[in-house]
Structures are given as C-alpha cells and as structure tokens.
Amino acid sequence: MAGVKSITTHVPRGGSIEDPEKLLPVVFGQERTDAILSEVRKAAVHIARQIEKSSGQVHGEMSMDLGIDSEGVLWFFEANSRPMKFDEPLIRKKSLERIFHYSDYLIKQQR
C-alpha cells in the first residue's frame, strides 16, 4: 500500500506490504475485488506480451508495478524485465521461485 500522499509502495519510502486479497475487500467488497484482481492478472499478461512483442525478446522474468486507485481504476507504472533484487524478503523469495518455475517450463517446451 502506498505511503501517505504518495503513489509509491516502496517500504523505505513509506509504503507497506499488504495482501490485496485481504485489503481490497475492505475497500471495494468481495465481488468488486474479484473483478479487480481478474483485471490485474489479465492486464499484467497483456502488458508482458506487448513488451516482448515490441522488443522481439523473450524476457523470462518480468516484474510490474501496478496500482489500484480509490475508484478501483488500474494504473500501470513500470515493468522490469530482468531478475531483480527486492528489499522485501517475501517478494524476493517469490521472485526466485518463479524464476525456477519458468526455467523448468522453458526446458519442458524444448523437448
């Protein structure tokens, strides 16, 4: 969650780590939350595909900064296409796990 009067969620800059599946229902209700999370997943895949298409490269790993404003509107801030070192240990762990899962997927596709 972004810090007070900020759009950044970066913890050292006042943001906090929150579980969107717990936080969003408080603000939007469960039905709207389900729709928002579905939209976020679809948008992330769409953006990643467009970046790969435009660059002509398969990036393998991509992180994105997406946000939901108080009206439930989805915002795209940036995408990073290289393995990142995250300040937050849980995010770093998930990133590393996904690198291995994706690598395994790519290996299986080549067989």
Short mmCIF file of C-alpha atoms in Angstrom, two decimals:
data_model
loop_
_atom_site.label_atom_id
_atom_site.label_comp_id
_atom_site.label_asym_id
_atom_site.label_seq_id
_atom_site.Cartn_x
_atom_site.Cartn_y
_atom_site.Cartn_z
CA MET A 1 0.00 0.00 0.00
CA ALA A 2 1.32 3.43 -0.88
CA GLY A 3 2.51 5.78 1.81
CA VAL A 4 0.51 8.84 2.82
CA LYS A 5 0.18 11.30 -0.12
CA SER A 6 2.36 9.03 -2.25
CA ILE A 7 1.93 6.67 -5.18
CA THR A 8 4.96 4.55 -4.28
CA THR A 9 4.59 1.34 -2.34
CA HIS A 10 8.31 1.06 -1.71
CA VAL A 11 8.68 0.27 2.01
CA PRO A 12 11.73 2.50 2.62
CA ARG A 13 9.67 5.40 1.23
CA GLY A 14 6.67 4.93 3.48
CA GLY A 15 4.77 2.17 1.69
CA SER A 16 3.74 -1.09 3.29
CA ILE A 17 3.35 -4.72 2.24
CA GLU A 18 -0.30 -5.73 2.19
CA ASP A 19 -2.15 -8.74 0.83
CA PRO A 20 -4.51 -7.41 -1.88
CA GLU A 21 -6.90 -10.31 -1.30
CA LYS A 22 -7.35 -9.08 2.28
CA LEU A 23 -7.06 -5.33 1.76
CA LEU A 24 -9.21 -4.77 -1.33
CA PRO A 25 -12.43 -6.36 0.03
CA VAL A 26 -12.39 -3.85 2.89
CA VAL A 27 -12.46 -1.02 0.36
CA PHE A 28 -14.42 -2.49 -2.57
CA GLY A 29 -16.30 -5.54 -1.27
CA GLN A 30 -15.55 -9.11 -2.34
CA GLU A 31 -17.37 -9.10 -5.70
CA ARG A 32 -15.63 -5.95 -6.95
CA THR A 33 -12.31 -7.24 -5.54
CA ASP A 34 -12.65 -10.45 -7.55
CA ALA A 35 -13.24 -8.39 -10.69
CA ILE A 36 -10.29 -6.08 -9.94
CA LEU A 37 -7.88 -8.97 -9.32
CA SER A 38 -9.01 -10.66 -12.52
CA GLU A 39 -8.43 -7.42 -14.42
CA VAL A 40 -4.96 -7.07 -12.85
CA ARG A 41 -3.95 -10.60 -13.88
CA LYS A 42 -5.18 -10.11 -17.45
CA ALA A 43 -3.52 -6.70 -17.74
CA ALA A 44 -0.18 -8.00 -16.44
CA VAL A 45 -0.11 -10.82 -19.01
CA HIS A 46 -1.22 -8.46 -21.79
CA ILE A 47 1.44 -5.88 -20.92
CA ALA A 48 4.16 -8.55 -20.71
CA ARG A 49 3.18 -9.96 -24.11
CA GLN A 50 3.20 -6.49 -25.66
CA ILE A 51 6.63 -5.70 -24.22
CA GLU A 52 8.03 -8.99 -25.53
CA LYS A 53 6.39 -8.44 -28.92
CA SER A 54 7.73 -4.90 -29.21
CA SER A 55 11.24 -5.83 -28.08
CA GLY A 56 11.38 -9.07 -30.07
CA GLN A 57 12.76 -10.83 -26.99
CA VAL A 58 11.51 -13.45 -24.55
CA HIS A 59 12.35 -11.93 -21.18
CA GLY A 60 11.64 -14.94 -18.97
CA GLU A 61 11.03 -12.82 -15.90
CA MET A 62 9.21 -9.56 -15.59
CA SER A 63 8.02 -7.62 -12.60
CA MET A 64 5.46 -4.85 -12.82
CA ASP A 65 4.31 -2.02 -10.68
CA LEU A 66 0.54 -1.81 -10.97
CA GLY A 67 -1.78 0.17 -8.76
CA ILE A 68 -5.46 0.43 -7.94
CA ASP A 69 -6.77 3.85 -7.02
CA SER A 70 -9.64 4.60 -4.65
CA GLU A 71 -12.11 4.33 -7.55
CA GLY A 72 -10.86 0.85 -8.48
CA VAL A 73 -9.08 2.05 -11.62
CA LEU A 74 -5.99 0.06 -12.61
CA TRP A 75 -2.77 2.00 -13.22
CA PHE A 76 0.45 0.74 -14.83
CA PHE A 77 3.63 2.41 -13.55
CA GLU A 78 6.55 0.38 -14.85
CA ALA A 79 7.83 -3.04 -15.87
CA ASN A 80 11.25 -4.51 -15.18
CA SER A 81 12.44 -7.32 -17.41
CA ARG A 82 15.50 -8.60 -15.61
CA PRO A 83 15.88 -10.53 -12.38
CA MET A 84 15.54 -8.05 -9.59
CA LYS A 85 16.86 -7.93 -6.07
CA PHE A 86 13.95 -6.93 -3.87
CA ASP A 87 14.22 -5.27 -0.46
CA GLU A 88 11.26 -7.23 0.84
CA PRO A 89 12.24 -10.86 1.70
CA LEU A 90 8.88 -12.44 0.82
CA ILE A 91 8.80 -10.78 -2.59
CA ARG A 92 12.42 -11.80 -3.22
CA LYS A 93 11.62 -15.42 -2.31
CA LYS A 94 8.61 -15.48 -4.63
CA SER A 95 10.66 -13.93 -7.43
CA LEU A 96 13.35 -16.59 -7.12
CA GLU A 97 10.77 -19.40 -7.01
CA ARG A 98 9.13 -18.08 -10.17
CA ILE A 99 12.47 -17.88 -12.00
CA PHE A 100 12.98 -21.59 -11.33
CA HIS A 101 9.41 -22.49 -12.29
CA TYR A 102 9.65 -20.55 -15.53
CA SER A 103 13.05 -22.05 -16.35
CA ASP A 104 11.60 -25.53 -15.82
CA TYR A 105 8.68 -24.62 -18.10
CA LEU A 106 11.05 -23.42 -20.84
CA ILE A 107 13.12 -26.61 -20.62
CA LYS A 108 9.98 -28.74 -20.97
CA GLN A 109 8.88 -26.70 -24.02
CA GLN A 110 12.13 -27.51 -25.83
CA ARG A 111 11.62 -31.29 -25.52
#
